[in-house]
Short mmCIF file of C-alpha atoms and ligand atoms in Angstrom, two decimals:
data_model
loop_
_atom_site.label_atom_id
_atom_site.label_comp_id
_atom_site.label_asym_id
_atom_site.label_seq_id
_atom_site.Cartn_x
_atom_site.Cartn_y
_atom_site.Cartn_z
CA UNK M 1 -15.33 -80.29 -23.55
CA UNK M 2 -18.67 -80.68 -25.95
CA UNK M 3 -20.33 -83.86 -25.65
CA UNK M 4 -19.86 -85.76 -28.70
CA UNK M 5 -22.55 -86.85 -30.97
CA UNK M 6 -22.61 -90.32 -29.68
CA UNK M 7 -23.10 -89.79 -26.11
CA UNK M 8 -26.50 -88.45 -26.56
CA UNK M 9 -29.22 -91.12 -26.41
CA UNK M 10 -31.27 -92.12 -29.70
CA UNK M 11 -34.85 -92.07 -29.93
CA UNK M 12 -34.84 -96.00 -29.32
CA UNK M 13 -32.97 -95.39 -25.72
CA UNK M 14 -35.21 -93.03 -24.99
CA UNK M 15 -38.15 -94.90 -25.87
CA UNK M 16 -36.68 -97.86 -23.73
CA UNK M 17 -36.09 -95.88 -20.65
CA UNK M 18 -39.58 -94.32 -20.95
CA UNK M 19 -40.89 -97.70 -20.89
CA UNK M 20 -38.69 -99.35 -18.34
CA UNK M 21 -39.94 -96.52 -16.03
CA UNK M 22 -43.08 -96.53 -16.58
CA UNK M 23 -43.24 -100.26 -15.65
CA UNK M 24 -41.56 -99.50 -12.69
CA UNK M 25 -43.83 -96.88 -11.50
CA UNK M 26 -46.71 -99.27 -11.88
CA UNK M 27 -44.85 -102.38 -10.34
CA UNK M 28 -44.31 -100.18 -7.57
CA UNK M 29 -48.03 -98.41 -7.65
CA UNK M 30 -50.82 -99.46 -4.74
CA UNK M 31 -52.79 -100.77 -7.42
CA UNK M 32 -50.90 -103.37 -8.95
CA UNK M 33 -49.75 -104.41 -5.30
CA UNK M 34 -53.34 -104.50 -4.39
CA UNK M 35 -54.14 -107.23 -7.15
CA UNK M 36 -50.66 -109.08 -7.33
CA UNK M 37 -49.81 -110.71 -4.00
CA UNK M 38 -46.49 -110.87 -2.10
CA UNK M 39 -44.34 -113.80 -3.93
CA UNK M 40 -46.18 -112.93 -6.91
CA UNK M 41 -43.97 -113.03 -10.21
CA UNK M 42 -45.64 -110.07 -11.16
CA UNK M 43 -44.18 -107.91 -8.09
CA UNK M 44 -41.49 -105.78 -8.00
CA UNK M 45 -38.51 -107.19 -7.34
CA UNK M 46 -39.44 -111.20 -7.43
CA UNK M 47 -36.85 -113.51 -7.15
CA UNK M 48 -37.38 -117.56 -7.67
CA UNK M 49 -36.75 -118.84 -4.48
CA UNK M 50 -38.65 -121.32 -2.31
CA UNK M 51 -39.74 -119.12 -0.41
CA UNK M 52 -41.51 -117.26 -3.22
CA UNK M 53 -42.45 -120.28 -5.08
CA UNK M 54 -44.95 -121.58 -2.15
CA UNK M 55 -46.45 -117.67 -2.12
CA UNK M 56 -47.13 -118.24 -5.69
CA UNK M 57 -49.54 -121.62 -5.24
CA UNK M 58 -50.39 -120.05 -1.25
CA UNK M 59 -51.63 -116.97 -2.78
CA UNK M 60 -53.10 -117.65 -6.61
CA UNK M 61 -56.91 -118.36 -6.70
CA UNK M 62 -56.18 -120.55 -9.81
CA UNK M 63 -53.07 -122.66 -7.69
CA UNK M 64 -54.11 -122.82 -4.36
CA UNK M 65 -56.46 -126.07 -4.85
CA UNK M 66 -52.70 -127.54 -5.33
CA UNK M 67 -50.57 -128.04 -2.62
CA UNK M 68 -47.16 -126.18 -2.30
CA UNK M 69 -45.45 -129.66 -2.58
CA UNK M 70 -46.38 -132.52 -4.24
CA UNK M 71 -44.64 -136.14 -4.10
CA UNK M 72 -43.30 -136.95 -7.63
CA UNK M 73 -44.91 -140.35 -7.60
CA UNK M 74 -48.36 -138.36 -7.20
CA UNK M 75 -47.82 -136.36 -10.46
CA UNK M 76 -47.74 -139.62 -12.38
CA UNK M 77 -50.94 -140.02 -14.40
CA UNK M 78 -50.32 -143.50 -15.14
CA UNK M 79 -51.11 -143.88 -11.44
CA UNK M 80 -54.56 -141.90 -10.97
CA UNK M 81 -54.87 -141.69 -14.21
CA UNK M 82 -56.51 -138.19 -13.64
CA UNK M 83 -60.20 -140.29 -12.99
CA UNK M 84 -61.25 -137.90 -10.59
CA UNK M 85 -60.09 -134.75 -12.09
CA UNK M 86 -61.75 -136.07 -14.78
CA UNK M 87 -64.68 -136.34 -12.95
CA UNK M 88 -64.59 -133.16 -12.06
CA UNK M 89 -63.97 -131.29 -15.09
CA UNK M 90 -67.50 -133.66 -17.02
CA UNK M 91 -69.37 -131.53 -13.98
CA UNK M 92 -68.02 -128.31 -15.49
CA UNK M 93 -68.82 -129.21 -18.87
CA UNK M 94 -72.67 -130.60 -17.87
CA UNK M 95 -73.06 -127.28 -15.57
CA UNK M 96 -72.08 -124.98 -18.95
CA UNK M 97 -74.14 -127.28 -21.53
CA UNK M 98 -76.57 -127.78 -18.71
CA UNK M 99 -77.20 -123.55 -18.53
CA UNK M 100 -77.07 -123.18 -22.08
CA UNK M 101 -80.27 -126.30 -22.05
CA UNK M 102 -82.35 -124.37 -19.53
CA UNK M 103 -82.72 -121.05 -21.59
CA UNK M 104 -84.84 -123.28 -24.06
CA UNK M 105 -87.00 -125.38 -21.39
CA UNK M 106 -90.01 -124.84 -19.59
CA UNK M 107 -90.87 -127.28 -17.31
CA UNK M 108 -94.37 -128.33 -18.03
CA UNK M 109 -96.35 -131.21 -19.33
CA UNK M 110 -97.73 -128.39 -22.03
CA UNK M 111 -94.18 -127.47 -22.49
CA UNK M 112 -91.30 -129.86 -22.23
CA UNK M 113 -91.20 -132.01 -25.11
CA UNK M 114 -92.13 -129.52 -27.73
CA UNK M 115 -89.44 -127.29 -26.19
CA UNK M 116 -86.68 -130.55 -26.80
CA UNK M 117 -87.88 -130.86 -30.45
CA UNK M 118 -87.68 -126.83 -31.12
CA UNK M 119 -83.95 -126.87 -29.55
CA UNK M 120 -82.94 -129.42 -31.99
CA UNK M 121 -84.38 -128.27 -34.85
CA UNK M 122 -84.52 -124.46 -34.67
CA UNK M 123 -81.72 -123.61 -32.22
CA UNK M 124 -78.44 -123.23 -33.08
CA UNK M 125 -76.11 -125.71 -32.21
CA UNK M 126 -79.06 -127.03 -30.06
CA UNK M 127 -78.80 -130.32 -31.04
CA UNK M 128 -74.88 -130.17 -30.84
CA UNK M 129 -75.20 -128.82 -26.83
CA UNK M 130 -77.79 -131.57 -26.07
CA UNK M 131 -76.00 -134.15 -27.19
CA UNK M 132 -72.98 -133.02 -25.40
CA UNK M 133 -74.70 -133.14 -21.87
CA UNK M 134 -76.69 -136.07 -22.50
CA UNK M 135 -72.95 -137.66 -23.27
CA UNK M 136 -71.73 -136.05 -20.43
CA UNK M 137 -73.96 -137.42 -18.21
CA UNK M 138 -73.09 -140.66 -18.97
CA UNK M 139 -69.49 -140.34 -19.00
CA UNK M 140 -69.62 -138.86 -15.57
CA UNK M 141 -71.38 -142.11 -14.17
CA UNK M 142 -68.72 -144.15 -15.86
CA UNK M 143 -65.69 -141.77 -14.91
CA UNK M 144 -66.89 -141.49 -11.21
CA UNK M 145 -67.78 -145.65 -11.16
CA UNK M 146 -63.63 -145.94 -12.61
CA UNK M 147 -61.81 -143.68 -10.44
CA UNK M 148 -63.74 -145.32 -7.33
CA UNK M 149 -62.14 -148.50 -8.23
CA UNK M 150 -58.85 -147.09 -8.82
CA UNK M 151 -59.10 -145.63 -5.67
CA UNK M 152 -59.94 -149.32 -4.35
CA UNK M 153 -57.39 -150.77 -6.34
CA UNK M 154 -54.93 -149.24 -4.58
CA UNK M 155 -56.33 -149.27 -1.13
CA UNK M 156 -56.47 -145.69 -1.02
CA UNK M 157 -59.63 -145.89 1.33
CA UNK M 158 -57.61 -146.96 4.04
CA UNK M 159 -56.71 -145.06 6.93
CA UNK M 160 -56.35 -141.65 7.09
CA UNK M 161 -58.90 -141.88 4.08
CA UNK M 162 -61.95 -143.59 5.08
CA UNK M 163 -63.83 -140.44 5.84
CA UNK M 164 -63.19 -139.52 2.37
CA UNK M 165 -64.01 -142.89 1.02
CA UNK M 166 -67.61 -142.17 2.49
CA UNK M 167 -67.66 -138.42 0.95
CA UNK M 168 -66.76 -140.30 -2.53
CA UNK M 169 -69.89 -142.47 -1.94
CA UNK M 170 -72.12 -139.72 -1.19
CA UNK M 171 -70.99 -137.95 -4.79
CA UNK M 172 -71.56 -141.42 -6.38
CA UNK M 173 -75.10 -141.60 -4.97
CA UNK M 174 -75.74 -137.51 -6.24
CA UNK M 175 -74.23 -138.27 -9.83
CA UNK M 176 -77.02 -140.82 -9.94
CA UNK M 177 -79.80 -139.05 -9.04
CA UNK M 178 -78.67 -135.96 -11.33
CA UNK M 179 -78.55 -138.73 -13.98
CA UNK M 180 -81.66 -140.69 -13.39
CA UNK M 181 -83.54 -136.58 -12.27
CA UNK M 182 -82.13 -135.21 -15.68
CA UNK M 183 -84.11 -138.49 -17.60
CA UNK M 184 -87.41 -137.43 -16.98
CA UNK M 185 -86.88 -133.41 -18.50
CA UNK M 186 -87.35 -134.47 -22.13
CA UNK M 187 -91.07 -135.73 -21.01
CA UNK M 188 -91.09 -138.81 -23.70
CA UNK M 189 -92.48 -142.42 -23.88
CA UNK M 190 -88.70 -143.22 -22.29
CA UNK M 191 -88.66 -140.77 -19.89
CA UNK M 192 -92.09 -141.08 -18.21
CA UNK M 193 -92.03 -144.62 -18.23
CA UNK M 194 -88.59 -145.02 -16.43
CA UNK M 195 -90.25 -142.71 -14.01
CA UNK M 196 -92.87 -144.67 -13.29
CA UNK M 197 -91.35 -147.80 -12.71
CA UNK M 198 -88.47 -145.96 -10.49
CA UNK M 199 -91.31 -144.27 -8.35
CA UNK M 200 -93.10 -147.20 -8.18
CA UNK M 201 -90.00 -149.22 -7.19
CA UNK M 202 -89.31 -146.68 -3.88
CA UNK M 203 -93.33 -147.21 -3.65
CA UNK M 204 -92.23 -150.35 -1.82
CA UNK M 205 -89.86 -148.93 0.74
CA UNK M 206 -90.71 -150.40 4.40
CA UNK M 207 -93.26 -148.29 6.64
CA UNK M 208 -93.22 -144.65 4.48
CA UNK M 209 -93.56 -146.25 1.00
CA UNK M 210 -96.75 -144.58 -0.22
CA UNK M 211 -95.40 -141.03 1.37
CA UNK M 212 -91.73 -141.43 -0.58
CA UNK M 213 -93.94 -141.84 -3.62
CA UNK M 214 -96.19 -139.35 -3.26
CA UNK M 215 -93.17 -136.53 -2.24
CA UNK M 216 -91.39 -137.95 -5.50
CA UNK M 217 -94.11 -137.59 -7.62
CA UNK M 218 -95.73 -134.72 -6.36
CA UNK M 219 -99.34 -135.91 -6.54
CA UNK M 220 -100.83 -139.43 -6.66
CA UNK M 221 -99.66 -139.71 -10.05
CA UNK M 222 -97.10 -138.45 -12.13
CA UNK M 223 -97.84 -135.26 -14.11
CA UNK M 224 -97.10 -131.89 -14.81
CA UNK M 225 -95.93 -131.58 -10.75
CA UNK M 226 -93.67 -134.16 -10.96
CA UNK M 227 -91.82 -132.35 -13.95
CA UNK M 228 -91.51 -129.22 -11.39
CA UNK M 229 -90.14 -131.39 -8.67
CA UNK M 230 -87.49 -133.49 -10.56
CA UNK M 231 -86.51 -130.23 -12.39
CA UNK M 232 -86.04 -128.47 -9.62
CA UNK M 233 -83.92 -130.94 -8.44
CA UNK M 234 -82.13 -131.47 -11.20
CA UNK M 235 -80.82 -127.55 -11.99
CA UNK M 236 -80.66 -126.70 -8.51
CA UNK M 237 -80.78 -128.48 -5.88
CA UNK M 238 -78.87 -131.46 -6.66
CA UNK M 239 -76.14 -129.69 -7.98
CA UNK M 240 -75.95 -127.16 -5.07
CA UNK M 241 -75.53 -130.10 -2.71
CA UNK M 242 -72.69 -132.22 -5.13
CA UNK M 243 -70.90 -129.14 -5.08
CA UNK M 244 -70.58 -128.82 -1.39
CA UNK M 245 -69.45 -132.62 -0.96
CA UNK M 246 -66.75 -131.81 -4.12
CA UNK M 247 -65.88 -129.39 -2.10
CA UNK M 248 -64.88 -131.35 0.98
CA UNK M 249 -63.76 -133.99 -0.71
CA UNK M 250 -60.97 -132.14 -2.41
CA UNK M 251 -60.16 -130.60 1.19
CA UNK M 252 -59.74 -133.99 2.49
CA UNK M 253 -57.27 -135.16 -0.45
CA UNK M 254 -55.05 -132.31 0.34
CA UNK M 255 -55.20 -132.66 4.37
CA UNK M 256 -54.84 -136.60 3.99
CA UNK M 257 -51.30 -136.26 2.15
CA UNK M 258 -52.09 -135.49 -1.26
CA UNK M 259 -53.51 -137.52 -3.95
CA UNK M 260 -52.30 -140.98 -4.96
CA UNK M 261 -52.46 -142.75 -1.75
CA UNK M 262 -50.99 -144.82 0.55
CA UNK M 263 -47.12 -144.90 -0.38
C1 HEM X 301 -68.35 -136.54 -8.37
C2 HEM X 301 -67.54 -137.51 -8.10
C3 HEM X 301 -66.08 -137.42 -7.70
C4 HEM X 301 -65.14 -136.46 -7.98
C5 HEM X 301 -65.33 -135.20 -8.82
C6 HEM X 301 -63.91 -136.87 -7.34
C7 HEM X 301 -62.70 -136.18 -7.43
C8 HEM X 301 -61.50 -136.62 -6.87
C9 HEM X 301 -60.19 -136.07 -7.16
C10 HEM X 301 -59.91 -134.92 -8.12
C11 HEM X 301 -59.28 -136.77 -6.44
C12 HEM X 301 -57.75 -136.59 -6.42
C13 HEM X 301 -56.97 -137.45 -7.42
C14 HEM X 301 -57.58 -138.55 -8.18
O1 HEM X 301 -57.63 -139.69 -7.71
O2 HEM X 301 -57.97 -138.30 -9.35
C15 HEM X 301 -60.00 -137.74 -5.65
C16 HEM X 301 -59.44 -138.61 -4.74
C17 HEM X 301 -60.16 -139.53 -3.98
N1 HEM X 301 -61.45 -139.93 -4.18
FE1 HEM X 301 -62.76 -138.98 -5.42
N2 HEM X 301 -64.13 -138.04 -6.66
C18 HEM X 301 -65.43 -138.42 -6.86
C19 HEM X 301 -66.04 -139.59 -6.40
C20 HEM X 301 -65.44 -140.51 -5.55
C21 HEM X 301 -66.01 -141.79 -5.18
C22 HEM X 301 -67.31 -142.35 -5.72
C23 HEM X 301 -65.14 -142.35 -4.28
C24 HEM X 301 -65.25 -143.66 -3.55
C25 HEM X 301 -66.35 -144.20 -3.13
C26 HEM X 301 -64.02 -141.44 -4.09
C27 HEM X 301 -62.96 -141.61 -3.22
C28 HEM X 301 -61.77 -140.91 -3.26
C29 HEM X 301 -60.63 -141.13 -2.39
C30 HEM X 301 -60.56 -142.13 -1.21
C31 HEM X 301 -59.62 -140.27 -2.83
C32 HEM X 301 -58.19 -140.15 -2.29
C33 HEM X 301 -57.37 -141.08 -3.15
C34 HEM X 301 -55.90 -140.99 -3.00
O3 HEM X 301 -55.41 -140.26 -2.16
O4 HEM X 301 -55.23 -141.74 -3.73
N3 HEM X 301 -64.22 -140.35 -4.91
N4 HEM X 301 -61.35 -137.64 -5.96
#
């Protein structure tokens, strides 16, 4: 018998299956198995089970700073109250403000200060992207100075934590020095002057005084040297080494039972 009209499929079925296969084809194609992992939602033939749930943090780039399980009191934010996430996430935004800053600044006595004054008149949003590090920066010493006392007020320095304790006062001591290395860059009455009494101040350390001072400063005075030095240390150096210590210190939270310690 002649099929009816009816059993043939419309355009829109046709379309659909076109589609459906084609998304099949690539589901099931070495590329897209080469970028989505196993226990991937993305992957052919995913099903939500635990199994697949700890592939998805185990295997992401974006997840796997998590851990696959987390202890619901730890998700509270009432309890960390996210300080040193936080913390982290000021770093991001003074590293991006920070990068935009340095393609308007040369560091040198000739240089520096006219360079600030051009980037907040005659750049745009200069002023706007200054301002927003220079907050930054201070926020960060403040964020990092409150989530080391929460971390206190709870007692979460205590065993297994104290190494980590002593990571979170090495980053303390770097967000200072970014801070107090980052003062000097606008090369103004404030700046040099702060400098000068800071340098003069580690002048006095016991034995190598005169030596700290004169690797600090970069001469016997400060000058055009010094800016090199502190900048330096400032966009590069500094940073390179806070990183590595964030670095460990996250490690540590996750290998000493999660965040929000001890319960
Ligand atoms: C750049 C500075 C820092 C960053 C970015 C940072 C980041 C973090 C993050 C994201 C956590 C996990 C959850 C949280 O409490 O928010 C954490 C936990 C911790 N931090 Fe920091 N931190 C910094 C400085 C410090 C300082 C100065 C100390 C102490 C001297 C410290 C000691 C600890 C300890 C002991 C933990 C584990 C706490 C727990 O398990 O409850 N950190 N940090």
């Amino acid at each position: 018998m002649a099929k009816s009209i009816q059993d043939k499929p419309t355009i829109a079925e046709r379309l659909q299956t076109a589609s459906t296969q084609t998304v099949d084809n690539l589901q099931g194609s070495q590329f897209w198995n080469s970028v989505f992992r196993p226990g991937s939602v993305f992957r052919k033939g995913y099903t939500d089970s635990p199994r697949n749930r700890s592939y998805v943090i185990m295997n992401s780039v974006l997840y796997h700073l998590h851990p696959v399980k987390v202890k619901r009191h730890a998700v509270k934010v009432s309890y960390t109250l996210c300080l040193g996430g936080l913390s982290f996430f000021i770093f991001i935004l003074l590293t991006v403000t920070g990068i935009f800053l340095m393609f308007f600044y040369r560091p040198t006595a000739a240089a520096a200060w006219d360079d600030i004054q051009s980037l907040q008149t005659a750049v745009t949003f200069g002023l706007l992207v200054r301002n927003m590090h220079r907050w930054a920066a201070h926020l960060m010493v403040l964020s990092v100075f409150l989530h080391m006392a929460r971390v206190f007020y709870h007692g979460a320095y205590k065993a297994p934590r104290e190494f980590n304790w002593v990571i979170g006062v090495i980053l303390l001591k770097l967000t200072l020095l970014l801070s107090f290395t980052g003062y000097l860059l606008p090369w103004d009455q404030l700046a040099l002057w702060a400098v000068t009494v800071g340098t003069n101040m580690m002048g006095f350390t016991p034995v190598l005084g005169d030596q700290v001072k004169f690797v600090l400063l970069g001469g016997a005075v400060i000058g055009t040297d010094t800016l090199l030095r502190w900048y330096v240390l400032h966009v590069l150096m500094l940073p390179f080494v806070i990183v590595i210590f964030m670095a460990i210190h996250f490690w540590r939270v996750r290998k000493d039972g999660g965040i929000s310690g001890p319960l």
